[in-house]
Short mmCIF file of C-alpha atoms and ligand atoms in Angstrom, two decimals:
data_model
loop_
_atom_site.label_atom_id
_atom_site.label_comp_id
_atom_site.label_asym_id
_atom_site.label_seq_id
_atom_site.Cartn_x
_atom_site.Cartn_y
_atom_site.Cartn_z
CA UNK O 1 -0.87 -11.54 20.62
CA UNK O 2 -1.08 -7.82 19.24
CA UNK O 3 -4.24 -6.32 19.03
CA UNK O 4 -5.26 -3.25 16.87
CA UNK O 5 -7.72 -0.53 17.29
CA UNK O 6 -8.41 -0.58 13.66
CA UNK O 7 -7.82 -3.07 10.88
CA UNK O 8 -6.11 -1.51 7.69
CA UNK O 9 -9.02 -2.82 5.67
CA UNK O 10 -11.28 0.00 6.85
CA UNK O 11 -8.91 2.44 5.45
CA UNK O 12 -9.29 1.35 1.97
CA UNK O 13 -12.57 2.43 1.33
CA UNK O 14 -11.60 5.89 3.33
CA UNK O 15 -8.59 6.53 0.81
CA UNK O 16 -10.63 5.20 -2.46
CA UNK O 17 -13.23 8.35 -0.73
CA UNK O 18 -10.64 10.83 -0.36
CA UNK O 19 -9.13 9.86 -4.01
CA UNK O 20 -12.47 9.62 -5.92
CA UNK O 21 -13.36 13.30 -4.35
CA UNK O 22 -9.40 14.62 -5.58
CA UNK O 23 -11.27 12.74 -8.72
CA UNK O 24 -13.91 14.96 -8.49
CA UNK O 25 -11.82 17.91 -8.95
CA UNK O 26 -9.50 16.77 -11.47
CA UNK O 27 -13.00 15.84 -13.74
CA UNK O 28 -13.67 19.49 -13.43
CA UNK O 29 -10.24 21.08 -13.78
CA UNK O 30 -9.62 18.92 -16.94
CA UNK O 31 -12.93 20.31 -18.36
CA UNK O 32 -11.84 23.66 -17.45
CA UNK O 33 -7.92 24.36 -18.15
CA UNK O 34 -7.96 23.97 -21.89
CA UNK O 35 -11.10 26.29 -22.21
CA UNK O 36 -9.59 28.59 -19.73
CA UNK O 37 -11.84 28.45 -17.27
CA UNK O 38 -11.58 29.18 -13.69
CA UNK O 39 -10.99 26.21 -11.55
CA UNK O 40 -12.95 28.04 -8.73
CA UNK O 41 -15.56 30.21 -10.45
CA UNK O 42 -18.30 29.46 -10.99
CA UNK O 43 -18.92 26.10 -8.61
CA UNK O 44 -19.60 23.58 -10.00
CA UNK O 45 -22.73 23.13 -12.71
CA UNK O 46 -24.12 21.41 -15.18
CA UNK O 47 -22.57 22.28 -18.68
CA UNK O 48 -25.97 22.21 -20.74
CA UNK O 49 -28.28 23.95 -18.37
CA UNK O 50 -25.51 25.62 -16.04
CA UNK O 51 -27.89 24.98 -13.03
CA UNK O 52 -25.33 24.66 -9.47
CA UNK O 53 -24.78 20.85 -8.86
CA UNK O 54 -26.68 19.87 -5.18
CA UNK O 55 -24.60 17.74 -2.71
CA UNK O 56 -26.58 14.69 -4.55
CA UNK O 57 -24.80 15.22 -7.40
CA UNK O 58 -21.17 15.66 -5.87
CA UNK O 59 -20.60 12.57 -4.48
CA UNK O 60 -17.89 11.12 -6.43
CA UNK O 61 -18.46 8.02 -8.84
CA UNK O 62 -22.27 7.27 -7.16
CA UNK O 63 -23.85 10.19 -8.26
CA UNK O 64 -22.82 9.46 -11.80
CA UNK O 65 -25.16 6.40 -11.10
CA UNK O 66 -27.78 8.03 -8.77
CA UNK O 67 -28.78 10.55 -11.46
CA UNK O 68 -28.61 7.61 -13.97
CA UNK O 69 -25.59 9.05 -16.12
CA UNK O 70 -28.06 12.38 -16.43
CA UNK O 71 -28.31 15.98 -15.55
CA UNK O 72 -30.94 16.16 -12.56
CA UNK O 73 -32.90 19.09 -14.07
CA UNK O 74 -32.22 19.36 -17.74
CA UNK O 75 -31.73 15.61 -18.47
CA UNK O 76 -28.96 16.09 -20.80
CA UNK O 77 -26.38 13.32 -20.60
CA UNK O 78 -23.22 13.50 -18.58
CA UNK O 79 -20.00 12.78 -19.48
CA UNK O 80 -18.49 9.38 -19.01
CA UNK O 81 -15.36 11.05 -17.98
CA UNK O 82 -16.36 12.31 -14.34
CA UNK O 83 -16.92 8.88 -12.74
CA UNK O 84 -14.25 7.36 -14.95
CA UNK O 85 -11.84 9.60 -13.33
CA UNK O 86 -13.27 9.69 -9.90
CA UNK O 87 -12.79 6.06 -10.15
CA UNK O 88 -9.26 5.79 -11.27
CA UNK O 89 -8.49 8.48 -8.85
CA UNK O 90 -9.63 6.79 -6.08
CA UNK O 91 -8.08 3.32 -6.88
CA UNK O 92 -4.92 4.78 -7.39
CA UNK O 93 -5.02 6.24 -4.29
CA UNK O 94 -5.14 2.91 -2.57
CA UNK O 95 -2.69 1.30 -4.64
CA UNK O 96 -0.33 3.82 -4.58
CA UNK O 97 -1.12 3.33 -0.78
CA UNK O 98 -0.67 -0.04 -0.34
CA UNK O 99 2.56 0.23 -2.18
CA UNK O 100 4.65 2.90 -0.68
CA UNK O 101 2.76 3.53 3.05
CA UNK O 102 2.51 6.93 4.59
CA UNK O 103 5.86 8.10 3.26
CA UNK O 104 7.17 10.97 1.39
CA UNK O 105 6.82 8.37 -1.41
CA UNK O 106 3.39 8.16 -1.10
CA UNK O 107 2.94 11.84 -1.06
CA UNK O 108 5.12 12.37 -4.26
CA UNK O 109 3.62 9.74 -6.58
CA UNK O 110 -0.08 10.45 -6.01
CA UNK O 111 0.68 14.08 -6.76
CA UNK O 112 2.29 12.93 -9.96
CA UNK O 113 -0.25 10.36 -10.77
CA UNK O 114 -3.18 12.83 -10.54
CA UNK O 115 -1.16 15.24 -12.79
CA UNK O 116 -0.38 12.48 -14.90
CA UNK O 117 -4.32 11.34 -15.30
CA UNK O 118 -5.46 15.58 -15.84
CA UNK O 119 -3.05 15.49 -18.86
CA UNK O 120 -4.10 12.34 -20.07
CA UNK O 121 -7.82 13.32 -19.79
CA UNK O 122 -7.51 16.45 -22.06
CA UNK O 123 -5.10 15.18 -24.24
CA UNK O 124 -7.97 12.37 -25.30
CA UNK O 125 -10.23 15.42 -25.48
CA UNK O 126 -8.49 18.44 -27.38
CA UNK O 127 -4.99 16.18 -28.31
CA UNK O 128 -2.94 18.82 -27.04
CA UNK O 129 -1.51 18.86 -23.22
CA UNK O 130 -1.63 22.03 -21.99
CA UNK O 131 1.54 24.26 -20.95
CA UNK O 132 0.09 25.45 -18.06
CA UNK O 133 0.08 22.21 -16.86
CA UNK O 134 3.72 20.60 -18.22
CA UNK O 135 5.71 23.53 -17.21
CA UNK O 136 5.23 24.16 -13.99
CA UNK O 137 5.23 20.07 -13.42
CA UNK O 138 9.31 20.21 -14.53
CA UNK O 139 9.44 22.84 -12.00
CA UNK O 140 7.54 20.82 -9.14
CA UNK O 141 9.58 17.92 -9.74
CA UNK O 142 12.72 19.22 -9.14
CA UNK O 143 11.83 20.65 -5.99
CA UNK O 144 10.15 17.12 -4.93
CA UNK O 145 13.93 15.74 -5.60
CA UNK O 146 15.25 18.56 -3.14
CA UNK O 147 12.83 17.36 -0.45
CA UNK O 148 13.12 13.65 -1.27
CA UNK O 149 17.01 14.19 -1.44
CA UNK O 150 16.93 15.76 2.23
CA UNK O 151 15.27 13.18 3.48
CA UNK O 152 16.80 10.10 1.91
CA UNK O 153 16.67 8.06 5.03
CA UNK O 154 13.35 7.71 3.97
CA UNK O 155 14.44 6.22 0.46
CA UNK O 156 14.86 2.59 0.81
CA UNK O 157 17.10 0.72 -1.69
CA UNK O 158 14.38 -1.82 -2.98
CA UNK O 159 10.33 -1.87 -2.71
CA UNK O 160 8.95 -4.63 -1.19
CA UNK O 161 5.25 -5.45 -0.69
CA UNK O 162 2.30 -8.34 -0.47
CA UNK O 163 -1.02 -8.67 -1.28
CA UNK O 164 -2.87 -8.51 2.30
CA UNK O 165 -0.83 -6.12 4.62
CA UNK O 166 -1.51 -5.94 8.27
CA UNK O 167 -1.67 -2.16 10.05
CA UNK O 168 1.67 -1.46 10.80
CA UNK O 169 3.31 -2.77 7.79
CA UNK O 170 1.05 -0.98 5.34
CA UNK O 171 1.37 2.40 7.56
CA UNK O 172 4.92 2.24 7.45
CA UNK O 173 5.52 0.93 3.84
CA UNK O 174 7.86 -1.67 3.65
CA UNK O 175 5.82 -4.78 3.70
CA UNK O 176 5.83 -8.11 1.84
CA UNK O 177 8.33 -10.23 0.36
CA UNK O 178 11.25 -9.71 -2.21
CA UNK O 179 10.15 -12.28 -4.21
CA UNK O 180 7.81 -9.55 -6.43
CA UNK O 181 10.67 -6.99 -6.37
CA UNK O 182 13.78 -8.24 -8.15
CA UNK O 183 16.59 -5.49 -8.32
CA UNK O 184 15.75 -3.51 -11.35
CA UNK O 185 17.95 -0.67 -10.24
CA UNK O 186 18.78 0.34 -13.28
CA UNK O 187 14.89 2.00 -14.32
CA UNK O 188 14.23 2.50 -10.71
CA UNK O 189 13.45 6.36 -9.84
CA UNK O 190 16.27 8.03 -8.01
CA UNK O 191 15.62 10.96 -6.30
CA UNK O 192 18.26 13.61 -6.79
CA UNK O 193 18.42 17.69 -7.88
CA UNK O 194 21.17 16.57 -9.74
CA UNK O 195 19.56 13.35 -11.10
CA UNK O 196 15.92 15.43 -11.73
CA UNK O 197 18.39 17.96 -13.86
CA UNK O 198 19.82 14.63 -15.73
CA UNK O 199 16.06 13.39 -15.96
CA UNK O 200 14.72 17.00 -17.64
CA UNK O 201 17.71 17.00 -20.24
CA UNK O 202 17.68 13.23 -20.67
CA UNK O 203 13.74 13.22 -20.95
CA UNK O 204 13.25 16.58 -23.00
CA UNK O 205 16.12 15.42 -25.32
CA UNK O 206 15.14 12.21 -26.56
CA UNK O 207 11.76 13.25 -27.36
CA UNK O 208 13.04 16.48 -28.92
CA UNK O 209 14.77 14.30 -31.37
CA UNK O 210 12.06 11.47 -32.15
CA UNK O 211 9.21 14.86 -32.40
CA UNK O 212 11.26 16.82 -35.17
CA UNK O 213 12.86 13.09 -36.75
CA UNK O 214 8.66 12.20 -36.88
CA UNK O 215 7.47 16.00 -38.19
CA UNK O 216 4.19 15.08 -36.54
CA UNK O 217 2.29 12.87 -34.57
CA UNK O 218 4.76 13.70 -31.54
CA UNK O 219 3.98 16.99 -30.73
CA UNK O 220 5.97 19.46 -28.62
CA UNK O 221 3.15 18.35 -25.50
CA UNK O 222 4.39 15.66 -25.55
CA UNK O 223 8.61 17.02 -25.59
CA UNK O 224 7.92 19.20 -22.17
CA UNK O 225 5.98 16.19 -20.71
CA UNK O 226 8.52 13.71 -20.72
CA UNK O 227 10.96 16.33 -19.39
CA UNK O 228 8.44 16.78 -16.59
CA UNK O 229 8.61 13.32 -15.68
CA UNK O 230 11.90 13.13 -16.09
CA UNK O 231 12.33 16.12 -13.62
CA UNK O 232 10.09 13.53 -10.74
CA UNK O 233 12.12 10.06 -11.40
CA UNK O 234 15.38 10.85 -13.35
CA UNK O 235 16.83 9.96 -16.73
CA UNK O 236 16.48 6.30 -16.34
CA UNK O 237 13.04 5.86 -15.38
CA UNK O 238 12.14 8.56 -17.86
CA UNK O 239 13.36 6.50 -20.52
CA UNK O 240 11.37 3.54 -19.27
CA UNK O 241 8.03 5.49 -19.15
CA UNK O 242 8.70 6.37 -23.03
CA UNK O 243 9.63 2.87 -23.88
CA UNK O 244 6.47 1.84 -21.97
CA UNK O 245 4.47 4.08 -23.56
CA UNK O 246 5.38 3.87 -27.38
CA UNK O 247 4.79 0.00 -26.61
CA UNK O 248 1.22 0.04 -24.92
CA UNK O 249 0.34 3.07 -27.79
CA UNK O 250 1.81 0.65 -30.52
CA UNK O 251 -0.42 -2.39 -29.41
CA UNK O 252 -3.65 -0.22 -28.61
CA UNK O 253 -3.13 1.89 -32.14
CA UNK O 254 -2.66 -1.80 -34.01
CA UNK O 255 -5.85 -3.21 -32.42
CA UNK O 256 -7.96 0.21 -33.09
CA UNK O 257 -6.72 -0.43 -36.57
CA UNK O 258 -7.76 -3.88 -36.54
CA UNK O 259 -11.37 -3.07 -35.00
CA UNK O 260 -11.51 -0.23 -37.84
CA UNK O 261 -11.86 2.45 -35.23
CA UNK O 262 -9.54 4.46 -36.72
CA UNK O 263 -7.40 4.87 -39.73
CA UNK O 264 -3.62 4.99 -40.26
CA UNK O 265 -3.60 8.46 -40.94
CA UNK O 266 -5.82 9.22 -37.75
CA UNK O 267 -3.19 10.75 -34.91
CA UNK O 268 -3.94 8.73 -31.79
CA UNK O 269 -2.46 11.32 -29.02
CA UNK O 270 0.59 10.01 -26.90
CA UNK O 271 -0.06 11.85 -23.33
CA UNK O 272 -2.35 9.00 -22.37
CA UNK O 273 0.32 6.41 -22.64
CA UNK O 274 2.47 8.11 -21.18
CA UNK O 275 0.67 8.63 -18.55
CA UNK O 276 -0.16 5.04 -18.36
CA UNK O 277 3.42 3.43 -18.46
CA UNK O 278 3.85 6.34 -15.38
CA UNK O 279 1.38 5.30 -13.52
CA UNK O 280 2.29 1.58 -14.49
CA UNK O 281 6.05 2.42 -13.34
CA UNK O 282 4.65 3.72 -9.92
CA UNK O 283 2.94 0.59 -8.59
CA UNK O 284 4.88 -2.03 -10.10
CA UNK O 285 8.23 -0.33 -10.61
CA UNK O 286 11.43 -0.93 -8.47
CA UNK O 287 12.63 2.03 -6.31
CA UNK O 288 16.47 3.07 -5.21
CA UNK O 289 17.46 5.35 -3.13
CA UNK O 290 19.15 8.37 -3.30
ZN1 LIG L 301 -28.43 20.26 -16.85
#
């Protein structure tokens, strides 16, 4: 009978921790980029009353709830958006976890899903996504392809996971049964420089046509982010994350319409589904190798 020193369920609540506080920093960094701010200057404060937060107020998602959704000493209220984030942060950090193990994997898509939740969280703010922030993410996922190319052993053909992994299996990353991962090859993320340069062109170009076919609404945001993702997972997967998206935006923008929350002429911004359909496309997604 194998015995264990710790049980993989105590790790959860350590990586939804160590996710919520990269949360933490992404609530403040998404504040700060489009109002070019420094992300290190001052630390962090309260907007209204600029007093320095107090390690009460830092914890991530609880203080939110500790200070009652309200600024300690000026009592003006705090955004939603800080434990939001936090939150999703630190879920997908388990997810993303449970899915792909301590791999190069893992490393890869939590990067891109934080990236992927910062652009989403200003684009709902200011409807732009910053190209401080698309840019240099074309750039990162090429060289993410390099690495993930030289070490393609790592790469296995097909994902395969379950529900309740023991230790070993979820530290390793190839648990569970094949029943939940069909071969979807096809969409599945390959990890390649020549496949990320594919994935940029592929990912840049289709959205290039669609943004100056629409003359608005798509906006040129939208163009370099696509060819950022593209640049991580390749021209397939790429395509899938924009068919994703435009689908999820379609149904929420009909059912906003419905509820009369906004009007047809009203732009809805794209980044967040995007970012969504990525994000969806990491957990759930099929994988192939290199
Ligand atoms: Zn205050």
């Amino acid at each position: 009978m194998d015995m264990y020193l710790v049980d993989v369920y105590l790790l959860f609540p350590l990586l939804f921790l160590f996710g919520a506080a990269w949360g933490s920093f992404l609530g403040a960094a998404a504040y700060r980029i489009p109002r070019r701010l420094s992300l290190v200057k001052p630390r962090s404060h309260c907007t209204s009353c600029r007093r320095q937060l107090q390690p009460l107020d830092l914890i991530p998602v609880f203080s939110f709830f500790i200070r009652r959704g309200r600024c300690a000493y000026c009592g003006n209220p705090l955004s939603w958006r800080y434990p939001l984030v936090e939150a999703a942060a630190g879920l997908l950090a388990v997810v993303v976890f449970l899915r792909y193990g301590l791999s190069w994997l893992f490393a890869v898509y939590i990067i891109m899903a934080y990236w992927a939740l910062l652009l989403a969280t200003i684009d709902i703010e200011h409807q732009r996504l910053p190209d401080v922030l698309t840019l240099p993410g074309i750039l990162v996922g090429f060289l993410f392809n390099i690495i993930l190319y030289l070490q393609s052993g790592v790469v296995h053909v097909t994902a395969r996971m379950s529900v309740a992994p023991t230790w070993h299996l979820s530290w390793l990353g190839n648990s569970g049964s094949s029943v939940f991962w069909p071969g979807w090859e096809v969409c599945a993320p390959v990890f390649s420089p020549w496949h990320s340069l594919l994935g940029i062109v592929v990912g840049g170009g289709i959205l290039t046509l669609i943004a100056s076919a629409a003359r608005g609404g798509m906006g040129w945001g939208d163009v370099k982010y696509l060819a950022a993702v593209g640049a991580f997972i390749g021209p397939g997967a790429a395509g899938l994350v924009l068919f994703l998206g435009a689908l999820i935006g379609s149904l929420v923008g009909i059912a906003m319409m419905l509820l009369g929350r906004v009007n047809r002429r009203q732009p809805i911004p794209f980044g967040p589904f995007l970012t969504a359909a990525l994000i969806l496309l990491i957990i759930f997604g099929p994988y192939a190798a290199a």
